[in-house]
mmCIF file of C-alpha atoms in Angstrom:
data_model
loop_
_atom_site.group_PDB
_atom_site.id
_atom_site.type_symbol
_atom_site.label_atom_id
_atom_site.label_comp_id
_atom_site.label_asym_id
_atom_site.label_seq_id
_atom_site.Cartn_x
_atom_site.Cartn_y
_atom_site.Cartn_z
ATOM 1 C CA UNK A 12 129.108 68.902 88.667
ATOM 2 C CA UNK A 13 129.815 69.833 85.029
ATOM 3 C CA UNK A 14 126.706 67.945 83.932
ATOM 4 C CA UNK A 15 124.636 69.639 86.631
ATOM 5 C CA UNK A 16 125.835 73.113 85.638
ATOM 6 C CA UNK A 17 125.048 72.324 82.019
ATOM 7 C CA UNK A 18 121.539 71.320 83.044
ATOM 8 C CA UNK A 19 121.149 74.555 84.986
ATOM 9 C CA UNK A 20 122.236 76.679 82.034
ATOM 10 C CA UNK A 21 119.959 74.721 79.712
ATOM 11 C CA UNK A 22 117.023 75.220 82.080
ATOM 12 C CA UNK A 23 117.701 78.936 82.279
ATOM 13 C CA UNK A 24 117.843 79.190 78.511
ATOM 14 C CA UNK A 25 114.577 77.275 78.043
ATOM 15 C CA UNK A 26 112.474 79.032 80.674
ATOM 16 C CA UNK A 27 109.851 81.210 79.063
ATOM 17 C CA UNK A 28 107.406 83.597 80.705
ATOM 18 C CA UNK A 29 103.986 84.205 79.212
ATOM 19 C CA UNK A 30 101.070 86.083 80.730
ATOM 20 C CA UNK A 31 99.770 89.553 81.267
ATOM 21 C CA UNK A 32 99.375 92.630 83.412
ATOM 22 C CA UNK A 33 96.341 92.060 85.652
ATOM 23 C CA UNK A 34 96.809 95.062 87.934
ATOM 24 C CA UNK A 35 93.103 96.016 88.134
ATOM 25 C CA UNK A 36 91.778 92.501 88.826
ATOM 26 C CA UNK A 37 90.841 93.156 92.463
ATOM 27 C CA UNK A 38 88.794 96.207 91.459
ATOM 28 C CA UNK A 39 86.985 94.247 88.755
ATOM 29 C CA UNK A 40 86.155 91.530 91.267
ATOM 30 C CA UNK A 41 85.026 94.127 93.798
ATOM 31 C CA UNK A 42 82.658 95.618 91.209
ATOM 32 C CA UNK A 43 81.260 92.186 90.299
ATOM 33 C CA UNK A 44 82.684 91.840 86.791
ATOM 34 C CA UNK A 45 81.674 88.506 85.268
ATOM 35 C CA UNK A 46 84.239 86.485 83.348
ATOM 36 C CA UNK A 47 83.393 83.677 80.939
ATOM 37 C CA UNK A 48 85.457 81.398 78.755
ATOM 38 C CA UNK A 49 85.165 81.415 74.975
ATOM 39 C CA UNK A 50 82.153 79.075 75.162
ATOM 40 C CA UNK A 51 80.297 81.226 77.677
ATOM 41 C CA UNK A 52 81.001 79.111 80.766
ATOM 42 C CA UNK A 53 81.529 81.039 84.004
ATOM 43 C CA UNK A 54 85.096 81.534 85.267
ATOM 44 C CA UNK A 55 85.114 81.385 89.061
ATOM 45 C CA UNK A 56 88.812 82.185 89.552
ATOM 46 C CA UNK A 57 90.548 84.114 86.794
ATOM 47 C CA UNK A 58 94.065 83.155 87.918
ATOM 48 C CA UNK A 59 93.214 79.447 87.831
ATOM 49 C CA UNK A 60 91.642 79.861 84.399
ATOM 50 C CA UNK A 61 94.667 81.701 82.988
ATOM 51 C CA UNK A 62 97.019 79.070 84.366
ATOM 52 C CA UNK A 63 94.899 76.396 82.679
ATOM 53 C CA UNK A 64 95.408 78.226 79.383
ATOM 54 C CA UNK A 65 99.184 77.927 79.755
ATOM 55 C CA UNK A 66 99.907 81.318 81.318
ATOM 56 C CA UNK A 67 102.633 81.231 83.955
ATOM 57 C CA UNK A 68 103.406 84.903 84.729
ATOM 58 C CA UNK A 69 101.301 87.766 86.088
ATOM 59 C CA UNK A 70 102.435 91.401 86.147
ATOM 60 C CA UNK A 71 101.255 93.993 88.688
ATOM 61 C CA UNK A 72 102.241 97.669 88.899
ATOM 62 C CA UNK A 73 103.017 99.489 92.151
ATOM 63 C CA UNK A 74 102.517 103.227 92.796
ATOM 64 C CA UNK A 75 103.840 105.127 95.812
ATOM 65 C CA UNK A 76 100.573 106.885 96.713
ATOM 66 C CA UNK A 77 97.893 106.305 94.060
ATOM 67 C CA UNK A 78 95.305 108.191 96.131
ATOM 68 C CA UNK A 79 96.851 111.351 94.617
ATOM 69 C CA UNK A 80 95.423 110.359 91.206
ATOM 70 C CA UNK A 81 91.732 110.412 90.249
ATOM 71 C CA UNK A 82 92.144 107.667 87.624
ATOM 72 C CA UNK A 83 90.298 104.600 88.931
ATOM 73 C CA UNK A 84 92.915 102.346 87.342
ATOM 74 C CA UNK A 85 95.618 103.969 89.480
ATOM 75 C CA UNK A 86 94.875 102.129 92.700
ATOM 76 C CA UNK A 87 97.826 99.801 93.234
ATOM 77 C CA UNK A 88 99.400 100.794 96.543
ATOM 78 C CA UNK A 89 101.536 98.414 98.587
ATOM 79 C CA UNK A 90 98.624 96.826 100.461
ATOM 80 C CA UNK A 91 96.785 96.176 97.201
ATOM 81 C CA UNK A 92 99.872 94.623 95.600
ATOM 82 C CA UNK A 93 100.553 92.452 98.653
ATOM 83 C CA UNK A 94 97.068 90.970 98.371
ATOM 84 C CA UNK A 95 97.157 90.363 94.624
ATOM 85 C CA UNK A 96 100.796 89.251 94.684
ATOM 86 C CA UNK A 97 100.068 86.582 97.299
ATOM 87 C CA UNK A 98 97.206 85.242 95.220
ATOM 88 C CA UNK A 99 99.526 85.011 92.231
ATOM 89 C CA UNK A 100 102.170 83.129 94.187
ATOM 90 C CA UNK A 101 99.603 80.872 95.884
ATOM 91 C CA UNK A 102 98.356 79.925 92.420
ATOM 92 C CA UNK A 103 101.856 78.702 91.529
ATOM 93 C CA UNK A 104 102.527 81.499 89.045
ATOM 94 C CA UNK A 105 105.493 83.775 88.498
ATOM 95 C CA UNK A 106 104.973 87.291 89.866
ATOM 96 C CA UNK A 107 106.357 90.268 87.917
ATOM 97 C CA UNK A 108 106.432 93.475 89.996
ATOM 98 C CA UNK A 109 106.462 96.796 88.136
ATOM 99 C CA UNK A 110 107.777 99.715 90.228
ATOM 100 C CA UNK A 111 106.466 103.007 88.820
ATOM 101 C CA UNK A 112 108.295 105.209 91.376
ATOM 102 C CA UNK A 113 105.454 107.708 91.077
ATOM 103 C CA UNK A 114 101.956 108.413 92.407
ATOM 104 C CA UNK A 115 100.605 108.071 88.870
ATOM 105 C CA UNK A 116 101.398 106.596 85.471
ATOM 106 C CA UNK A 117 105.091 106.589 84.601
ATOM 107 C CA UNK A 118 105.787 106.456 80.871
ATOM 108 C CA UNK A 119 108.003 108.145 78.233
ATOM 109 C CA UNK A 120 106.117 111.428 78.564
ATOM 110 C CA UNK A 121 105.959 111.653 82.339
ATOM 111 C CA UNK A 122 107.974 110.292 85.233
ATOM 112 C CA UNK A 123 106.576 112.494 87.978
ATOM 113 C CA UNK A 124 108.271 112.223 91.348
ATOM 114 C CA UNK A 125 105.926 111.142 94.199
ATOM 115 C CA UNK A 126 104.522 114.135 96.061
ATOM 116 C CA UNK A 127 105.797 112.850 99.384
ATOM 117 C CA UNK A 128 109.347 112.580 98.008
ATOM 118 C CA UNK A 129 109.480 116.071 96.545
ATOM 119 C CA UNK A 130 109.917 117.759 99.928
ATOM 120 C CA UNK A 131 112.891 115.646 100.974
ATOM 121 C CA UNK A 132 116.373 117.025 100.572
ATOM 122 C CA UNK A 133 118.708 114.042 100.514
ATOM 123 C CA UNK A 134 119.868 112.479 97.212
ATOM 124 C CA UNK A 135 117.025 110.595 95.506
ATOM 125 C CA UNK A 136 119.005 107.350 95.247
ATOM 126 C CA UNK A 137 118.789 106.988 99.023
ATOM 127 C CA UNK A 138 115.031 107.379 98.873
ATOM 128 C CA UNK A 139 114.805 104.914 95.989
ATOM 129 C CA UNK A 140 116.854 102.361 97.919
ATOM 130 C CA UNK A 141 114.851 102.645 101.135
ATOM 131 C CA UNK A 142 111.478 102.611 99.379
ATOM 132 C CA UNK A 143 112.378 99.646 97.147
ATOM 133 C CA UNK A 144 113.765 97.670 100.066
ATOM 134 C CA UNK A 145 110.793 98.356 102.336
ATOM 135 C CA UNK A 146 108.297 97.378 99.648
ATOM 136 C CA UNK A 147 110.108 94.155 98.807
ATOM 137 C CA UNK A 148 110.483 93.195 102.463
ATOM 138 C CA UNK A 149 106.755 93.728 102.969
ATOM 139 C CA UNK A 150 105.937 91.592 99.936
ATOM 140 C CA UNK A 151 108.232 88.779 101.052
ATOM 141 C CA UNK A 152 106.656 88.808 104.528
ATOM 142 C CA UNK A 153 103.194 88.691 102.932
ATOM 143 C CA UNK A 154 104.063 85.597 100.881
ATOM 144 C CA UNK A 155 104.222 87.620 97.662
ATOM 145 C CA UNK A 156 107.904 87.427 96.739
ATOM 146 C CA UNK A 157 108.405 88.739 93.186
ATOM 147 C CA UNK A 158 110.190 86.552 90.664
ATOM 148 C CA UNK A 159 110.820 89.412 88.244
ATOM 149 C CA UNK A 160 111.194 93.070 89.232
ATOM 150 C CA UNK A 161 110.992 96.119 86.966
ATOM 151 C CA UNK A 162 112.954 98.972 88.502
ATOM 152 C CA UNK A 163 111.016 101.657 86.683
ATOM 153 C CA UNK A 164 108.388 101.700 83.942
ATOM 154 C CA UNK A 165 109.271 102.765 80.373
ATOM 155 C CA UNK A 166 112.312 104.757 81.461
ATOM 156 C CA UNK A 167 113.936 105.558 78.094
ATOM 157 C CA UNK A 168 114.037 109.224 79.173
ATOM 158 C CA UNK A 169 114.780 108.682 82.839
ATOM 159 C CA UNK A 170 112.654 108.729 85.962
ATOM 160 C CA UNK A 171 111.835 110.804 89.049
ATOM 161 C CA UNK A 172 111.612 114.065 87.165
ATOM 162 C CA UNK A 173 111.351 117.022 89.492
ATOM 163 C CA UNK A 174 113.888 116.280 92.253
ATOM 164 C CA UNK A 175 116.745 118.597 93.164
ATOM 165 C CA UNK A 176 118.901 119.178 96.210
ATOM 166 C CA UNK A 177 116.671 121.991 97.446
ATOM 167 C CA UNK A 178 113.591 119.789 97.287
ATOM 168 C CA UNK A 179 111.997 122.016 94.654
ATOM 169 C CA UNK A 180 109.463 119.831 92.927
ATOM 170 C CA UNK A 181 109.093 121.918 89.779
ATOM 171 C CA UNK A 182 112.781 122.123 88.835
ATOM 172 C CA UNK A 183 114.625 119.002 87.783
ATOM 173 C CA UNK A 184 117.524 120.836 86.189
ATOM 174 C CA UNK A 185 119.683 120.881 89.327
ATOM 175 C CA UNK A 186 119.248 117.282 90.369
ATOM 176 C CA UNK A 187 116.950 114.967 88.453
ATOM 177 C CA UNK A 188 116.791 111.919 86.269
ATOM 178 C CA UNK A 189 115.478 113.489 83.071
ATOM 179 C CA UNK A 190 117.428 112.133 80.079
ATOM 180 C CA UNK A 191 117.548 114.174 76.877
ATOM 181 C CA UNK A 192 118.142 112.646 73.423
ATOM 182 C CA UNK A 193 120.506 114.355 71.005
ATOM 183 C CA UNK A 194 119.075 116.285 68.073
ATOM 184 C CA UNK A 195 119.497 113.310 65.724
ATOM 185 C CA UNK A 196 117.818 110.925 68.232
ATOM 186 C CA UNK A 197 120.648 108.426 67.902
ATOM 187 C CA UNK A 198 122.006 108.979 71.393
ATOM 188 C CA UNK A 199 121.704 111.128 74.499
ATOM 189 C CA UNK A 200 123.209 114.267 75.906
ATOM 190 C CA UNK A 201 125.342 113.726 79.005
ATOM 191 C CA UNK A 202 122.949 115.566 81.298
ATOM 192 C CA UNK A 203 121.620 113.723 84.369
ATOM 193 C CA UNK A 204 123.031 110.269 83.567
ATOM 194 C CA UNK A 205 124.919 110.118 86.870
ATOM 195 C CA UNK A 206 121.768 110.966 88.781
ATOM 196 C CA UNK A 207 119.681 108.472 86.831
ATOM 197 C CA UNK A 208 122.119 105.581 87.043
ATOM 198 C CA UNK A 209 122.641 106.161 90.753
ATOM 199 C CA UNK A 210 118.896 105.672 91.186
ATOM 200 C CA UNK A 211 118.969 102.426 89.189
ATOM 201 C CA UNK A 212 121.962 101.164 91.157
ATOM 202 C CA UNK A 213 120.126 101.879 94.401
ATOM 203 C CA UNK A 214 116.994 100.081 93.207
ATOM 204 C CA UNK A 215 119.012 97.092 92.019
ATOM 205 C CA UNK A 216 120.924 96.919 95.301
ATOM 206 C CA UNK A 217 117.665 96.649 97.229
ATOM 207 C CA UNK A 218 116.407 93.937 94.869
ATOM 208 C CA UNK A 219 119.540 91.822 95.263
ATOM 209 C CA UNK A 220 119.471 92.168 99.050
ATOM 210 C CA UNK A 221 115.821 91.280 99.589
ATOM 211 C CA UNK A 222 114.988 89.090 96.556
ATOM 212 C CA UNK A 223 118.323 87.630 95.415
ATOM 213 C CA UNK A 224 116.683 85.043 93.176
ATOM 214 C CA UNK A 225 114.504 87.544 91.324
ATOM 215 C CA UNK A 226 115.443 88.802 87.873
ATOM 216 C CA UNK A 227 115.806 92.572 87.496
ATOM 217 C CA UNK A 228 114.214 94.093 84.389
ATOM 218 C CA UNK A 229 115.180 97.464 82.903
ATOM 219 C CA UNK A 230 112.150 98.554 80.874
ATOM 220 C CA UNK A 231 112.241 100.932 77.889
ATOM 221 C CA UNK A 232 109.896 101.447 74.926
ATOM 222 C CA UNK A 233 112.015 102.593 71.951
ATOM 223 C CA UNK A 234 112.841 99.176 70.501
ATOM 224 C CA UNK A 235 110.347 99.282 67.617
ATOM 225 C CA UNK A 236 110.234 102.970 66.712
ATOM 226 C CA UNK A 237 113.823 104.041 67.468
ATOM 227 C CA UNK A 238 116.051 100.997 68.036
ATOM 228 C CA UNK A 239 119.251 103.037 67.659
ATOM 229 C CA UNK A 240 118.271 105.146 70.666
ATOM 230 C CA UNK A 241 117.310 101.985 72.577
ATOM 231 C CA UNK A 242 120.762 100.508 71.955
ATOM 232 C CA UNK A 243 122.336 103.809 73.029
ATOM 233 C CA UNK A 244 120.340 103.639 76.271
ATOM 234 C CA UNK A 245 121.507 100.157 77.189
ATOM 235 C CA UNK A 246 125.083 100.968 76.172
ATOM 236 C CA UNK A 247 125.009 103.776 78.749
ATOM 237 C CA UNK A 248 123.521 101.380 81.285
ATOM 238 C CA UNK A 249 126.355 98.970 80.570
ATOM 239 C CA UNK A 250 129.022 101.688 80.788
ATOM 240 C CA UNK A 251 127.674 102.796 84.167
ATOM 241 C CA UNK A 252 127.811 99.291 85.619
ATOM 242 C CA UNK A 253 124.085 98.790 86.229
ATOM 243 C CA UNK A 254 123.278 95.338 87.616
ATOM 244 C CA UNK A 255 120.289 93.796 85.808
ATOM 245 C CA UNK A 256 119.218 90.618 84.022
ATOM 246 C CA UNK A 257 116.518 91.397 81.467
ATOM 247 C CA UNK A 258 115.938 94.030 78.795
ATOM 248 C CA UNK A 259 112.206 94.773 78.873
ATOM 249 C CA UNK A 260 110.386 96.563 76.082
ATOM 250 C CA UNK A 261 106.891 97.703 75.083
ATOM 251 C CA UNK A 262 105.286 97.324 71.668
ATOM 252 C CA UNK A 263 101.862 98.617 70.696
ATOM 253 C CA UNK A 264 101.496 98.480 66.902
ATOM 254 C CA UNK A 265 98.929 101.292 66.887
ATOM 255 C CA UNK A 266 101.738 103.554 68.162
ATOM 256 C CA UNK A 267 104.919 101.831 66.973
ATOM 257 C CA UNK A 268 104.103 100.572 63.472
ATOM 258 C CA UNK A 269 104.480 97.198 61.781
ATOM 259 C CA UNK A 270 105.791 94.015 63.395
ATOM 260 C CA UNK A 271 108.937 94.170 61.273
ATOM 261 C CA UNK A 272 109.926 97.313 63.204
ATOM 262 C CA UNK A 273 109.981 95.302 66.427
ATOM 263 C CA UNK A 274 111.736 92.422 64.688
ATOM 264 C CA UNK A 275 114.573 94.708 63.567
ATOM 265 C CA UNK A 276 114.831 96.342 66.982
ATOM 266 C CA UNK A 277 115.086 92.997 68.764
ATOM 267 C CA UNK A 278 117.816 91.913 66.344
ATOM 268 C CA UNK A 279 119.838 95.026 67.194
ATOM 269 C CA UNK A 280 119.442 94.397 70.922
ATOM 270 C CA UNK A 281 120.563 90.786 70.536
ATOM 271 C CA UNK A 282 123.582 91.808 68.489
ATOM 272 C CA UNK A 283 124.672 94.417 71.004
ATOM 273 C CA UNK A 284 123.758 92.649 74.255
ATOM 274 C CA UNK A 285 124.200 88.911 73.636
ATOM 275 C CA UNK A 286 124.306 88.060 77.354
ATOM 276 C CA UNK A 287 120.959 89.592 78.282
ATOM 277 C CA UNK A 288 117.501 88.082 78.261
ATOM 278 C CA UNK A 289 114.833 90.134 76.482
ATOM 279 C CA UNK A 290 111.132 90.304 77.292
ATOM 280 C CA UNK A 291 108.180 92.022 75.673
ATOM 281 C CA UNK A 292 106.582 93.142 78.941
ATOM 282 C CA UNK A 293 103.766 95.160 77.337
ATOM 283 C CA UNK A 294 101.765 94.626 74.180
ATOM 284 C CA UNK A 295 98.150 94.748 73.030
ATOM 285 C CA UNK A 296 95.873 95.113 70.006
ATOM 286 C CA UNK A 297 92.206 96.165 69.680
ATOM 287 C CA UNK A 298 89.423 93.636 69.188
ATOM 288 C CA UNK A 299 86.630 96.006 68.019
ATOM 289 C CA UNK A 300 87.688 99.606 67.430
ATOM 290 C CA UNK A 301 90.866 101.630 67.579
ATOM 291 C CA UNK A 302 92.478 102.774 70.799
ATOM 292 C CA UNK A 303 92.194 106.521 71.427
ATOM 293 C CA UNK A 304 95.306 108.339 70.283
ATOM 294 C CA UNK A 305 96.352 105.676 67.768
ATOM 295 C CA UNK A 306 98.916 106.962 65.280
ATOM 296 C CA UNK A 307 99.246 103.924 62.998
ATOM 297 C CA UNK A 308 96.508 102.020 61.161
ATOM 298 C CA UNK A 309 97.275 98.301 60.890
ATOM 299 C CA UNK A 310 93.743 97.215 59.974
ATOM 300 C CA UNK A 311 94.590 96.096 56.429
ATOM 301 C CA UNK A 312 96.682 93.363 58.020
ATOM 302 C CA UNK A 313 94.860 92.943 61.331
ATOM 303 C CA UNK A 314 91.246 94.193 61.298
ATOM 304 C CA UNK A 315 89.771 95.461 64.565
ATOM 305 C CA UNK A 316 87.961 92.202 65.311
ATOM 306 C CA UNK A 317 88.322 89.143 67.498
ATOM 307 C CA UNK A 318 89.992 87.296 64.640
ATOM 308 C CA UNK A 319 92.211 90.246 63.757
ATOM 309 C CA UNK A 320 93.436 90.431 67.346
ATOM 310 C CA UNK A 321 94.122 86.666 67.345
ATOM 311 C CA UNK A 322 96.059 86.856 64.080
ATOM 312 C CA UNK A 323 98.159 89.715 65.440
ATOM 313 C CA UNK A 324 98.964 87.621 68.508
ATOM 314 C CA UNK A 325 99.852 84.549 66.456
ATOM 315 C CA UNK A 326 102.124 86.494 64.107
ATOM 316 C CA UNK A 327 103.756 88.323 67.013
ATOM 317 C CA UNK A 328 104.581 85.021 68.709
ATOM 318 C CA UNK A 329 105.941 83.519 65.494
ATOM 319 C CA UNK A 330 108.267 86.504 65.137
ATOM 320 C CA UNK A 331 109.330 86.545 68.808
ATOM 321 C CA UNK A 332 110.259 82.879 68.732
ATOM 322 C CA UNK A 333 112.830 83.613 66.010
ATOM 323 C CA UNK A 334 114.801 85.542 68.625
ATOM 324 C CA UNK A 335 116.743 83.199 70.892
ATOM 325 C CA UNK A 336 117.167 85.776 73.674
ATOM 326 C CA UNK A 337 113.480 86.682 73.877
ATOM 327 C CA UNK A 338 111.942 84.640 76.688
ATOM 328 C CA UNK A 339 108.983 86.713 77.889
ATOM 329 C CA UNK A 340 105.633 87.952 76.554
ATOM 330 C CA UNK A 341 103.094 89.932 78.597
ATOM 331 C CA UNK A 342 99.758 91.380 77.425
ATOM 332 C CA UNK A 343 98.935 94.731 79.000
ATOM 333 C CA UNK A 344 95.574 95.178 80.777
ATOM 334 C CA UNK A 345 94.635 91.601 79.983
ATOM 335 C CA UNK A 346 91.867 91.436 82.603
ATOM 336 C CA UNK A 347 89.843 94.499 81.490
ATOM 337 C CA UNK A 348 86.166 93.435 81.381
ATOM 338 C CA UNK A 349 83.225 95.704 82.113
ATOM 339 C CA UNK A 350 80.583 92.956 81.800
ATOM 340 C CA UNK A 351 78.509 92.963 84.984
ATOM 341 C CA UNK A 352 80.468 95.785 86.621
ATOM 342 C CA UNK A 353 78.451 97.900 89.034
ATOM 343 C CA UNK A 354 80.882 100.791 89.444
ATOM 344 C CA UNK A 355 83.397 103.091 87.841
ATOM 345 C CA UNK A 356 85.002 100.563 85.481
ATOM 346 C CA UNK A 357 81.943 100.232 83.224
ATOM 347 C CA UNK A 358 82.644 103.186 80.919
ATOM 348 C CA UNK A 359 85.584 104.324 78.840
ATOM 349 C CA UNK A 360 87.093 100.860 78.781
ATOM 350 C CA UNK A 361 90.345 99.954 77.079
ATOM 351 C CA UNK A 362 89.446 98.046 73.938
ATOM 352 C CA UNK A 363 92.595 95.952 73.639
ATOM 353 C CA UNK A 364 92.177 93.572 76.557
ATOM 354 C CA UNK A 365 91.674 89.805 76.198
ATOM 355 C CA UNK A 366 88.037 89.811 77.284
ATOM 356 C CA UNK A 367 85.049 91.219 75.451
ATOM 357 C CA UNK A 368 83.794 94.097 77.603
ATOM 358 C CA UNK A 369 80.218 93.600 76.380
ATOM 359 C CA UNK A 370 79.889 89.826 76.728
ATOM 360 C CA UNK A 371 82.579 89.109 79.347
ATOM 361 C CA UNK A 372 83.899 86.236 77.252
ATOM 362 C CA UNK A 373 87.583 85.416 76.809
ATOM 363 C CA UNK A 374 88.826 86.293 73.330
ATOM 364 C CA UNK A 375 90.616 83.894 70.967
ATOM 365 C CA UNK A 376 93.917 85.795 71.386
ATOM 366 C CA UNK A 377 93.996 84.820 75.073
ATOM 367 C CA UNK A 378 94.188 81.151 74.106
ATOM 368 C CA UNK A 379 96.784 81.919 71.435
ATOM 369 C CA UNK A 380 99.268 83.234 74.019
ATOM 370 C CA UNK A 381 100.330 79.781 75.224
ATOM 371 C CA UNK A 382 101.959 79.149 71.841
ATOM 372 C CA UNK A 383 104.860 81.289 73.050
ATOM 373 C CA UNK A 384 105.934 78.491 75.396
ATOM 374 C CA UNK A 385 108.192 75.932 73.748
ATOM 375 C CA UNK A 386 107.540 73.511 76.584
ATOM 376 C CA UNK A 387 104.476 74.342 78.711
ATOM 377 C CA UNK A 388 105.248 71.451 81.078
ATOM 378 C CA UNK A 389 108.821 72.553 81.823
ATOM 379 C CA UNK A 390 107.931 73.996 85.218
ATOM 380 C CA UNK A 391 106.894 71.182 87.552
ATOM 381 C CA UNK A 392 104.523 72.161 90.391
ATOM 382 C CA UNK A 393 105.652 70.877 93.792
ATOM 383 C CA UNK A 394 103.401 71.267 96.820
ATOM 384 C CA UNK A 395 104.989 68.886 99.333
ATOM 385 C CA UNK A 396 108.549 69.320 100.543
ATOM 386 C CA UNK A 397 110.400 67.175 103.095
ATOM 387 C CA UNK A 398 112.778 69.250 105.216
ATOM 388 C CA UNK A 399 115.951 67.347 104.383
ATOM 389 C CA UNK A 400 117.479 66.003 101.197
ATOM 390 C CA UNK A 401 117.748 62.325 100.441
ATOM 391 C CA UNK A 402 121.136 61.051 99.342
ATOM 392 C CA UNK A 403 120.001 61.102 95.720
ATOM 393 C CA UNK A 404 118.297 64.518 95.846
ATOM 394 C CA UNK A 405 120.329 67.459 94.487
ATOM 395 C CA UNK A 406 118.987 71.019 94.616
ATOM 396 C CA UNK A 407 120.453 74.148 93.023
ATOM 397 C CA UNK A 408 119.282 77.695 92.498
ATOM 398 C CA UNK A 409 119.050 78.925 88.917
ATOM 399 C CA UNK A 410 122.325 80.744 89.583
ATOM 400 C CA UNK A 411 124.052 77.387 90.149
ATOM 401 C CA UNK A 412 124.339 77.610 93.957
ATOM 402 C CA UNK A 413 124.144 74.216 95.659
ATOM 403 C CA UNK A 414 121.578 73.955 98.472
ATOM 404 C CA UNK A 415 122.061 71.828 101.579
ATOM 405 C CA UNK A 416 118.300 71.325 102.005
ATOM 406 C CA UNK A 417 115.237 71.206 99.876
ATOM 407 C CA UNK A 418 114.366 74.910 99.456
ATOM 408 C CA UNK A 419 111.550 76.306 101.568
ATOM 409 C CA UNK A 420 110.988 79.588 99.710
ATOM 410 C CA UNK A 421 108.613 79.562 96.708
ATOM 411 C CA UNK A 422 110.373 79.797 93.395
ATOM 412 C CA UNK A 423 112.010 77.973 90.509
ATOM 413 C CA UNK A 424 114.902 75.604 91.293
ATOM 414 C CA UNK A 425 116.925 72.809 89.687
ATOM 415 C CA UNK A 426 116.158 69.403 91.226
ATOM 416 C CA UNK A 427 118.270 66.547 89.903
ATOM 417 C CA UNK A 428 118.882 68.460 86.685
ATOM 418 C CA UNK A 429 115.241 69.441 86.074
ATOM 419 C CA UNK A 430 113.390 72.695 86.665
ATOM 420 C CA UNK A 431 111.043 72.380 89.621
ATOM 421 C CA UNK A 432 108.612 74.978 90.895
ATOM 422 C CA UNK A 433 108.113 75.079 94.668
ATOM 423 C CA UNK A 434 104.785 76.561 95.591
#
């Protein structure tokens, strides 16, 4: 048993997640986008292609009612996510679900409460719990059980702004989750932390009940530009007894500065939270011209070119692999590709994806991503599964729980001391 537990802990420590956010893939396919590999050969199934390049994790965002937003990229309602999530799981990949808890983009500058929630009068944590649970139950039933779950997106300053006991949408002062940093930006005022942490507890409770084997990610974005505030955030999370597994962060150099900023921030997180996994759940860098709104010019080190983007990716991975607790890397909007599109995705594209929007070809940085995996063969695909164990067949969950039978639910397990993926 001691040997088995050691193997389980070793497997947990070695597991790495590499991939990208592909939330708009179904819309690109619907509008006939054409994907090609670096050599110009047609890609018939993007998920299969990405898996062949060593990717093992796909991230998808979920909005409450995206029909309220006119942005064509805000389209991921529950039905959409069920469809894409099942494809991800059927491909034998890890599925990262990103709850936005909004009808539109949730980020440091806006965490707008869903319109349908703003008229309700009971405490928001009850709504968060019911919504999270219902969504997860629907995904499990659809064969799209998440392996990693973000309970909120970039929530350094809270979430669900605009809720109070009277149901007044415009006034979050009475009852909301809007967190305010102190004047020196090294910590937070005390306002709204109870409300905010109650919401996170409710979301986590639903995750543990419906998807007990999934890892819960708390996602912030201050690691590179204000690591002291990021540490203060997670200290408060710790003090309030929030149940989670992974510290998630975002890093876009054109907003956050040089790689050494992220390096220093990750070091601080590791020093202060040695028992937590850390993942870079969002990153990206331009391949041709700067992203609108960029505040930092990194082109002397990484020119806006295919090669500059690849070099950024390679150097990022080299730095991340110095951090023992960092086990995840996800490229944001990896699938963006306007080549061949017949509809609304052909203009105003994001120029930091991993496909060339003009040629449709995969970019060198896409192939570079697999370098993040220490052992790309560590997860063993398993498609056949007898119903009962043989006398020499031992199965455990990653949490060390012994199983009486070969597991029937898709996921990562320990079989005879080795990680095994059941499809």
